[in-house]
Short mmCIF file of C-alpha atoms in Angstrom, two decimals:
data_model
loop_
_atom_site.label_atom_id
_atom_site.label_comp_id
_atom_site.label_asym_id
_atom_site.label_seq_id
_atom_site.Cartn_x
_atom_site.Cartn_y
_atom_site.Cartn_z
CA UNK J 6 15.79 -18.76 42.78
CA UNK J 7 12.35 -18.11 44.46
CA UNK J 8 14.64 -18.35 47.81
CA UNK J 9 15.94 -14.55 46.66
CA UNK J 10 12.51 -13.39 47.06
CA UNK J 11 10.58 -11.49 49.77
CA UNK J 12 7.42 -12.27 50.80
CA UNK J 13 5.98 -9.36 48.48
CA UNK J 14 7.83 -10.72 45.67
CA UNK J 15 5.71 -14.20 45.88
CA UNK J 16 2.22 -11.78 46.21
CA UNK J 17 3.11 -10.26 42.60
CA UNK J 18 3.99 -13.52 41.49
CA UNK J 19 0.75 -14.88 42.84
CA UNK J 20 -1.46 -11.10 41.43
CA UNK J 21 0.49 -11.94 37.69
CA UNK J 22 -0.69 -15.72 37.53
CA UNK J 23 -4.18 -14.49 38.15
CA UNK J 24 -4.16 -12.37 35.91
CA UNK J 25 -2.96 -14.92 33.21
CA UNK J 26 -5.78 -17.29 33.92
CA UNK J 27 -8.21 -14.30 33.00
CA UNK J 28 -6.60 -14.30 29.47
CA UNK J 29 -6.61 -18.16 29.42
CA UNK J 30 -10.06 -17.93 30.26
CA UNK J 31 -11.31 -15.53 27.86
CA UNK J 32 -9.44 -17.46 25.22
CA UNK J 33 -11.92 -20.29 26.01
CA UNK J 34 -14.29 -18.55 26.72
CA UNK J 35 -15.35 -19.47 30.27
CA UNK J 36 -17.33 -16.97 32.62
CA UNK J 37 -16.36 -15.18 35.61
CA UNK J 38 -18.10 -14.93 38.62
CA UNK J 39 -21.23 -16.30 36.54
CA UNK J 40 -20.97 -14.07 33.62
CA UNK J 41 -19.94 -14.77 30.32
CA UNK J 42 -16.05 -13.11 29.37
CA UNK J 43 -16.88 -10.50 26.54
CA UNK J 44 -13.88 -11.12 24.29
CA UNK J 45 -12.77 -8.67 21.30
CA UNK J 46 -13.00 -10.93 19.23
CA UNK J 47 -16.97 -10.76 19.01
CA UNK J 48 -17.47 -7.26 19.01
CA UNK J 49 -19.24 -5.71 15.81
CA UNK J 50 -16.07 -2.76 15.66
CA UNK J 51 -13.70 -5.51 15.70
CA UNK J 52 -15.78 -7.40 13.02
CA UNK J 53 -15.86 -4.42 11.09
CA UNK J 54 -12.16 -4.14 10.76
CA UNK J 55 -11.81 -7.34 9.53
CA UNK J 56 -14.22 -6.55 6.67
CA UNK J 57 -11.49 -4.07 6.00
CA UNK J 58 -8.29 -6.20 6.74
CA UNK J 59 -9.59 -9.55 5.59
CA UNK J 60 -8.12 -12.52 7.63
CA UNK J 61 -5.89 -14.58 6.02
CA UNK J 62 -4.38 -12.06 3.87
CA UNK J 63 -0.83 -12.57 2.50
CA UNK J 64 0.33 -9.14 3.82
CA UNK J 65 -0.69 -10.46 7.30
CA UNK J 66 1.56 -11.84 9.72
CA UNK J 67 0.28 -10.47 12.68
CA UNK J 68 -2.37 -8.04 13.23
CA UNK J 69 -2.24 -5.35 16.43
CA UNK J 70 -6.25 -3.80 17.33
CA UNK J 71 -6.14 -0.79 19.79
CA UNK J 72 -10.01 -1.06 20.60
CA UNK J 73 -11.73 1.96 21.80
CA UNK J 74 -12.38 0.73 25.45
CA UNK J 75 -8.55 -0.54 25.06
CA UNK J 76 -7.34 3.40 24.50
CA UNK J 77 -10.09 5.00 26.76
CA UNK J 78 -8.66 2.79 29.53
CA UNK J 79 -4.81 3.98 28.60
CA UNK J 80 -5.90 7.34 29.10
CA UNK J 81 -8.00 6.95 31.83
CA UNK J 82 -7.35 8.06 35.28
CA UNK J 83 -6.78 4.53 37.24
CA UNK J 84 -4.24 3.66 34.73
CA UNK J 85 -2.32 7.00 34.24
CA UNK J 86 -2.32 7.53 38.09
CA UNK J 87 -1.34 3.54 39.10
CA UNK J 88 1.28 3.72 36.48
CA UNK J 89 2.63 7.38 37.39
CA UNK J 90 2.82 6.12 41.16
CA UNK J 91 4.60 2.97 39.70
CA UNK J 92 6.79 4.68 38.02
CA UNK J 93 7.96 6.47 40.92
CA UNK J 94 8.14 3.68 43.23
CA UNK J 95 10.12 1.81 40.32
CA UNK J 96 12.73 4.94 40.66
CA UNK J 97 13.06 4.27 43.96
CA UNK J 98 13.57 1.00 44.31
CA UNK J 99 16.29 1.36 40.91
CA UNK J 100 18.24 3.86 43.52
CA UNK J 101 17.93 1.22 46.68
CA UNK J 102 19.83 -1.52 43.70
CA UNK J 103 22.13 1.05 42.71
CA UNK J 104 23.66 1.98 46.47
CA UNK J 105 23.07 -1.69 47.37
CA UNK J 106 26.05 -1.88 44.32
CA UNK J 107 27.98 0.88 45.76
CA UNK J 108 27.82 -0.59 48.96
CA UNK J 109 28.78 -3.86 48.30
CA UNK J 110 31.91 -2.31 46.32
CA UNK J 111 33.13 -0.34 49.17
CA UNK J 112 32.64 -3.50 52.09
CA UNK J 113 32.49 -6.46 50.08
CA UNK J 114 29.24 -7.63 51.54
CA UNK J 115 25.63 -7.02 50.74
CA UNK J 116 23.86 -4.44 52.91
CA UNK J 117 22.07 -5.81 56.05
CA UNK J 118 18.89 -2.71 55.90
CA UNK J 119 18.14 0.14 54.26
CA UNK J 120 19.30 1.93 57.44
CA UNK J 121 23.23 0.75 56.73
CA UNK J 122 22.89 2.24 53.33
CA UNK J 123 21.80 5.93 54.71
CA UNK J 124 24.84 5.61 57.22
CA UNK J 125 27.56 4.63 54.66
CA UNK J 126 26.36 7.14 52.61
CA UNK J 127 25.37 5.34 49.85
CA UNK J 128 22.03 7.15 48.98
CA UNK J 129 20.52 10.31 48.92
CA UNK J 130 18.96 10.59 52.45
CA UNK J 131 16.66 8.00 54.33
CA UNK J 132 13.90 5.83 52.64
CA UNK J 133 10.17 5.63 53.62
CA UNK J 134 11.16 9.24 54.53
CA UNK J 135 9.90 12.66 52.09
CA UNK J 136 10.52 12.44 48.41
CA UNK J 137 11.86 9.18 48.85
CA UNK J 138 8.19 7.46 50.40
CA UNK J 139 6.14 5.35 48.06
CA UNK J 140 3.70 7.79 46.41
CA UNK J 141 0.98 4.62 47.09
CA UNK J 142 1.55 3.67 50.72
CA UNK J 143 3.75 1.32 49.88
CA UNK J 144 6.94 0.57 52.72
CA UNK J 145 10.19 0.01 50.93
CA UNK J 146 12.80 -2.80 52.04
CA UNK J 147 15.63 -4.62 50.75
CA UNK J 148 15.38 -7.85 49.01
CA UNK J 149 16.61 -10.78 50.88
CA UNK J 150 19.81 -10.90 48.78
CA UNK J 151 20.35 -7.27 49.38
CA UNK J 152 20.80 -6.91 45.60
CA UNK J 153 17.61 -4.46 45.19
CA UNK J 154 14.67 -3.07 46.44
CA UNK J 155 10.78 -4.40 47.70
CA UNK J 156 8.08 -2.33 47.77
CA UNK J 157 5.07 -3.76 50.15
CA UNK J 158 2.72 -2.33 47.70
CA UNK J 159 4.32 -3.01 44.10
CA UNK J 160 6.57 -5.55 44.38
CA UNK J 161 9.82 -6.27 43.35
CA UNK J 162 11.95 -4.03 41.41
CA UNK J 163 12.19 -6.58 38.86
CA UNK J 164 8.99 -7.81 38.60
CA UNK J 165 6.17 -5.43 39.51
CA UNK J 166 2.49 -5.52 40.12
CA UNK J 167 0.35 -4.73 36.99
CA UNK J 168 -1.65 -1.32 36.86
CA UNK J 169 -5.04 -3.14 36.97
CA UNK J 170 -4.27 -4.92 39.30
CA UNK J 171 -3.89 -1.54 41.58
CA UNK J 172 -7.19 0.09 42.29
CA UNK J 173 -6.78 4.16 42.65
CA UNK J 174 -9.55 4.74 46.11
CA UNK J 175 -7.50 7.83 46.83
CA UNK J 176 -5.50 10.93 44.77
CA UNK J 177 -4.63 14.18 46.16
CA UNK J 178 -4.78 17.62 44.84
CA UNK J 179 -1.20 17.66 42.31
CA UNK J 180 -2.14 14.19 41.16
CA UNK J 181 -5.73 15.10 40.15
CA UNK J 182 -4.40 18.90 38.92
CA UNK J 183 -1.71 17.37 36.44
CA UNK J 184 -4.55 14.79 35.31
CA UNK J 185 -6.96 17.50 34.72
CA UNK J 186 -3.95 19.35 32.60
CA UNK J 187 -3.53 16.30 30.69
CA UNK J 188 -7.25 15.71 29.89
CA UNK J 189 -7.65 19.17 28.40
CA UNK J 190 -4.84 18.81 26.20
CA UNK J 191 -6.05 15.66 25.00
CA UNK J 192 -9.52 16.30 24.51
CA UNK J 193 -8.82 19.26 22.03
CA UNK J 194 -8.48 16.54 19.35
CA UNK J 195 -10.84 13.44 21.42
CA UNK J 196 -14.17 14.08 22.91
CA UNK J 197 -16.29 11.46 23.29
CA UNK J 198 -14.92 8.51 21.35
CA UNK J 199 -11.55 7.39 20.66
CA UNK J 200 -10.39 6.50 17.20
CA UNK J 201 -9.98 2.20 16.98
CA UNK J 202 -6.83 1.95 15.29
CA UNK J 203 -5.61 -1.20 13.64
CA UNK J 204 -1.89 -2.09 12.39
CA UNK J 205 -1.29 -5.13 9.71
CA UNK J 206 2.46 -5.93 10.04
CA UNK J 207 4.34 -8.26 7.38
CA UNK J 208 7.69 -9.40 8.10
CA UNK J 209 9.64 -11.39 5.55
CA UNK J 210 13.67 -11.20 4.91
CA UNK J 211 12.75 -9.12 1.61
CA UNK J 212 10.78 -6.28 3.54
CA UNK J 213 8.88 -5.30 6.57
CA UNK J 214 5.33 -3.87 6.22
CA UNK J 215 2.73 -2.21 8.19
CA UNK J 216 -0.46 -1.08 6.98
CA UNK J 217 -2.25 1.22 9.50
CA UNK J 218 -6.39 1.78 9.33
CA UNK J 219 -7.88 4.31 11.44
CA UNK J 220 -11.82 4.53 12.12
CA UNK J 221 -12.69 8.23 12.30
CA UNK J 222 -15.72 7.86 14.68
CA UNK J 223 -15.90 11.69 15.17
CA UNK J 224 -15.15 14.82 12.94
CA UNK J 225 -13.33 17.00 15.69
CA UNK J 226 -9.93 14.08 15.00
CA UNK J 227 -6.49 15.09 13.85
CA UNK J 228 -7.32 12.08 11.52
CA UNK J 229 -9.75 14.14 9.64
CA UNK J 230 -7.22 16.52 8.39
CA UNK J 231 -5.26 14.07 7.53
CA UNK J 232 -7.70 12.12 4.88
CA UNK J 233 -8.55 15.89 4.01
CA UNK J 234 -4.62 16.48 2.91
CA UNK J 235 -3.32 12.73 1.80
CA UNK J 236 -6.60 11.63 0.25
CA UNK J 237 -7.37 11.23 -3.47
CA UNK J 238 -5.97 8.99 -6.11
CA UNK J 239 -3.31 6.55 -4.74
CA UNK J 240 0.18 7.66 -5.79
CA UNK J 241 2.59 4.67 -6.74
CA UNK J 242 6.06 5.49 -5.03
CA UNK J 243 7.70 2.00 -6.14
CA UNK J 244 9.85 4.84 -8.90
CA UNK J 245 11.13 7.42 -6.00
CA UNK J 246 15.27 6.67 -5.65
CA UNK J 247 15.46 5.31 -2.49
CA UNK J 248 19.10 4.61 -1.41
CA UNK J 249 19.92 0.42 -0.62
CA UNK J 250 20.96 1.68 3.06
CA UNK J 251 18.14 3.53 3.79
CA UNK J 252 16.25 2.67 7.23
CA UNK J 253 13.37 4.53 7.15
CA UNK J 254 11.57 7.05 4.17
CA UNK J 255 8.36 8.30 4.49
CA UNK J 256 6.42 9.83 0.95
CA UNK J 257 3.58 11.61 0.77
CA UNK J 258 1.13 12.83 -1.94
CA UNK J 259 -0.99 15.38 -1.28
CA UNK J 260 -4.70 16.03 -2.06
CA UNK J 261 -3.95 19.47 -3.67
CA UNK J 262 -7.04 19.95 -5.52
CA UNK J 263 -8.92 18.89 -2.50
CA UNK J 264 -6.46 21.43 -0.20
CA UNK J 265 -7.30 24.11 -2.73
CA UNK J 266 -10.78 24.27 -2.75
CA UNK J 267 -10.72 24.04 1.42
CA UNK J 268 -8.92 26.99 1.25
CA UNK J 269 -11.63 29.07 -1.33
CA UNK J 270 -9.80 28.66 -4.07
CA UNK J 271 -12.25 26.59 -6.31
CA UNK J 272 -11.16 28.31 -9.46
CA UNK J 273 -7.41 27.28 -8.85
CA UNK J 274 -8.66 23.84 -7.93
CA UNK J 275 -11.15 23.03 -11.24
CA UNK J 276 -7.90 24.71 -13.12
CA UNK J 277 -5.53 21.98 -11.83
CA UNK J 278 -8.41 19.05 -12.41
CA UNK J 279 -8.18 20.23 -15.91
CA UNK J 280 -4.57 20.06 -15.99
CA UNK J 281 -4.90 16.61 -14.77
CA UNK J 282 -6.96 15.18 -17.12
CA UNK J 283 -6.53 16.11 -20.69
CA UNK J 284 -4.12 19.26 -20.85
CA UNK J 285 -1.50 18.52 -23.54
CA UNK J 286 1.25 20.93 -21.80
CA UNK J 287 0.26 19.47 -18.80
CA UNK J 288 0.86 15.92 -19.62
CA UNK J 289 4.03 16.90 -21.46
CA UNK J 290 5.01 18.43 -18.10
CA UNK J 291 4.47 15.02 -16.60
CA UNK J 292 6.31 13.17 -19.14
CA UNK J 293 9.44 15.56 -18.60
CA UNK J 294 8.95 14.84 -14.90
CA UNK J 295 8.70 11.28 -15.34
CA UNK J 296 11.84 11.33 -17.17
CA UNK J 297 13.69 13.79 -14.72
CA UNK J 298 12.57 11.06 -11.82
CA UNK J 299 14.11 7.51 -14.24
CA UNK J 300 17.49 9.74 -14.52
CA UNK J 301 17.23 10.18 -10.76
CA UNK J 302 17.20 6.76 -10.07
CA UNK J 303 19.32 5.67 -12.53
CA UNK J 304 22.19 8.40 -11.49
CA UNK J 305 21.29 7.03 -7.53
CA UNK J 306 21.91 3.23 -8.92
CA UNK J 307 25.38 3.90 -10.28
CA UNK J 308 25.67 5.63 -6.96
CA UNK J 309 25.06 2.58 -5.36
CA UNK J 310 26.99 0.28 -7.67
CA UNK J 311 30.20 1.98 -7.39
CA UNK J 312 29.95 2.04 -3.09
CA UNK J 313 29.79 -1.84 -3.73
CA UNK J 314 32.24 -2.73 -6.23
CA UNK J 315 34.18 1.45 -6.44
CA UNK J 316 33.77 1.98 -9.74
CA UNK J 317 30.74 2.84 -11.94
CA UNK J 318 29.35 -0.01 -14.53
CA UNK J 319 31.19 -0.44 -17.49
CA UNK J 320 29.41 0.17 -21.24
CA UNK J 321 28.81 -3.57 -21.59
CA UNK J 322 29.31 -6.86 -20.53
CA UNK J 323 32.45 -8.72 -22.41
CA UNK J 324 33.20 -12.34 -23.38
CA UNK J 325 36.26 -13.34 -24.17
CA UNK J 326 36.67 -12.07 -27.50
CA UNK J 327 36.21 -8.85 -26.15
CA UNK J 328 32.76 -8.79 -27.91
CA UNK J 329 29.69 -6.77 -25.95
CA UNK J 330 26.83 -9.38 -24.31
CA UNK J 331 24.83 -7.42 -21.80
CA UNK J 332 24.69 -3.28 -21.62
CA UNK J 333 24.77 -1.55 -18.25
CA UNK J 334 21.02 -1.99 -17.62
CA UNK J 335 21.47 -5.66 -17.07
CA UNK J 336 24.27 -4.97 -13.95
CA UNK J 337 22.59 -2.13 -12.67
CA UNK J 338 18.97 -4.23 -12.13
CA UNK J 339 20.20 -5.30 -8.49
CA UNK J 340 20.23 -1.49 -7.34
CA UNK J 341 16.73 -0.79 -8.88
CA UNK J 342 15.13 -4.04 -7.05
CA UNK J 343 15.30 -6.26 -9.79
CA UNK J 344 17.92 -8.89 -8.52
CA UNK J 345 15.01 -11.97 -9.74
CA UNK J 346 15.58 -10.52 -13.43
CA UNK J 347 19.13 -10.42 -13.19
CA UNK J 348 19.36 -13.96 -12.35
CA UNK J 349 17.08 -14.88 -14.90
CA UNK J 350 20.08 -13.32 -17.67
CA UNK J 351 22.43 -15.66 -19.05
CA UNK J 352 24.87 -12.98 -18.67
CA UNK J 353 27.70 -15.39 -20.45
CA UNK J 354 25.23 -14.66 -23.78
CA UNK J 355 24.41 -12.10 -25.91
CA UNK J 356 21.60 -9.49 -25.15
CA UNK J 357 19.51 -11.12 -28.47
CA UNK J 358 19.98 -14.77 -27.43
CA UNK J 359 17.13 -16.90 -28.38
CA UNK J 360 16.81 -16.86 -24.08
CA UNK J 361 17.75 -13.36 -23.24
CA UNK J 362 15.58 -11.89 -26.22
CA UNK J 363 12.93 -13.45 -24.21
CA UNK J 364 13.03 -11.11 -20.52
CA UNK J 365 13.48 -7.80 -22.82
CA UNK J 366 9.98 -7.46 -22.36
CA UNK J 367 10.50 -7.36 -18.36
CA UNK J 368 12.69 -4.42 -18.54
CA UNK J 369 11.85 -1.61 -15.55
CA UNK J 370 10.15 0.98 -16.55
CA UNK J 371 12.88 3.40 -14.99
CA UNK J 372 15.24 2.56 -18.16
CA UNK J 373 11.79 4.02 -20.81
CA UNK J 374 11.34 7.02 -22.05
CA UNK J 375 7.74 8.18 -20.83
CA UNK J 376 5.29 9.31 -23.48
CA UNK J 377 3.18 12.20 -23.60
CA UNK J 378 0.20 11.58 -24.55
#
């Protein structure tokens, strides 16, 4: 296979296996060049996150840290420049594959140079040549199959030189005006720090979960506005009728007692604290709602029961004798995420068997009336 390969192709190869023994090496914590490898893993931010996110944490199956030097050096100017010119050169070297294709279509042979491809009119003009030069210096060929192209500065098509790996010693004028453009639209919300973000992901057949902590080193942060208008009291969302083939849903609560007195409305604010708390009306307003949301998800569980089996639930569940056992509750608990409790029915017995009596106790609360208190 390596026989395919150019000469460049072997250099990336040889530029990527460096590059892995740095990891490898930081893993076990060797030194470089005499100095010690300074690993994320023993910085005090890093530590602090896992005072937040404790290791070993049931929710955790994997755990994703974007460090502050991590995101300063995405933004940064070697690796936004390296991997703009990459990009480019990648383009290129896509377009020298795709008339290689054409090519080898129309003559039923692979192209001997990029030279036979301009004169059988397989590509847009001449490479090495205007727009279609490597932005980096690099000199474009074909690969010795004549399947794609090499670039003498980034490698193969299919397996490119890293970003770090390229050092930027040179940038001219557009490059360093659309860089510019770019740093003052991101420093309206970043200024000196970047915000460490960390992402705890669960994955099990019964859900996927990600739990997302960001460290708000500075006030001037979109992320402040945020805690401003989603802080406050956790809001349980477990009742809101979510639909069985739903991807994605995204709830919200927000802060609006907070939100009210940020906009100089204090009176408003201390009115609606006062509603919260011990306001008859007001918690008869929240029973109603309460009730309003069970019927929701109720209605959206028949909903879902008759797309599986087309009809809605009947009244009860029968025997033989035509005699009721279980009510509807019992076959709808599958569409309100409670398939362990229907399992746990003897659904061939009567709702007040001496073992059914027993999970009445475990009913959801979607199927109570709510009580104002």
């Amino acid at each position: 296979m390596y026989s395919a390969y150019s000469a460049p192709d072997l250099h990336v190869r040889s530029n990527s296996l460096v590059a892995l023994r740095r990891v490898v090496e930081a893993i076990q914590g060797k030194t470089v060049e005499g100095q010690p490898v300074r690993r994320l893993g023993d910085t005090a931010e890093f530590a602090y996150i896992r005072t937040i996110l404790p290791q070993g944490a049931k929710e955790e199956d994997g755990l994703v840290y974007l460090s502050d030097p991590f995101i300063r050096k995405l933004v940064g100017p070697q690796l936004k420049l390296t991997e703009r010119r990459r990009m480019l050169c990648y383009n290129h070297l896509r377009m020298i594959g795709h008339a290689a294709l054409l090519f080898r279509t129309e003559h039923s042979r692979p192209p001997g140079s990029l030279d036979e491809l301009v004169k059988a009119g397989c590509c847009p003009g001449p490479f090495n040549d205007g727009s279609l030069r490597c932005s980096d210096g690099g000199t474009y060929s074909l690969s010795r199959d004549g399947t794609t192209g090499v670039c003498s500065h980034h490698g193969h098509a299919y397996f490119l030189t890293p970003c770090c790996e390229i050092p930027v010693t040179q940038v001219t004028k557009s490059e360093a005006d659309e860089y510019q453009s770019f740093l003052r639209d991101y420093n309206q919300y970043w200024r000196i720090f970047f915000d460490p973000i960390a992402l705890r992901l669960q994955i099990t057949p019964e859900r996927y979960r990600l739990e997302t902590i960001v460290l708000p080193l500075i006030d001037n942060s979109i992320y402040t506005s945020l805690a401003m208008a989603l802080g406050g009291r956790p809001e349980n969302l477990e009742s809101l009728p979510i639909p069985k083939k739903n991807i994605f849903t995204a709830a919200f609560r927000f802060d609006k007692e907070k939100l009210l007195r940020e906009s100089g409305l204090p009176a408003a604010a201390a009115e609606l604290a006062a509603i919260d708390q011990k306001d008859p009306k007001a918690n008869a307003r929240a029973s109603t709602g309460q009730c309003a949301t069970n019927l929701k998800v109720i209605g959206l569980a028949m909903h879902n029961y008759h797309d599986a089996y087309g009809q809605f639930p009947p009244a009860a569940i029968l025997d033989n004798q035509k005699k009721p056992l279980l009510s509807w509750r019992v076959q709808l608990l599958p569409f309100l995420d409670h398939d362990d409790l229907y399992k746990e029915f003897h659904r061939d017995e009567p709702w007040d068997s001496e073992h059914n009596k027993k999970l009445i106790a475990k009913i959801p609360k979607n199927f109570k009336a709510p009580v104002a208190s």
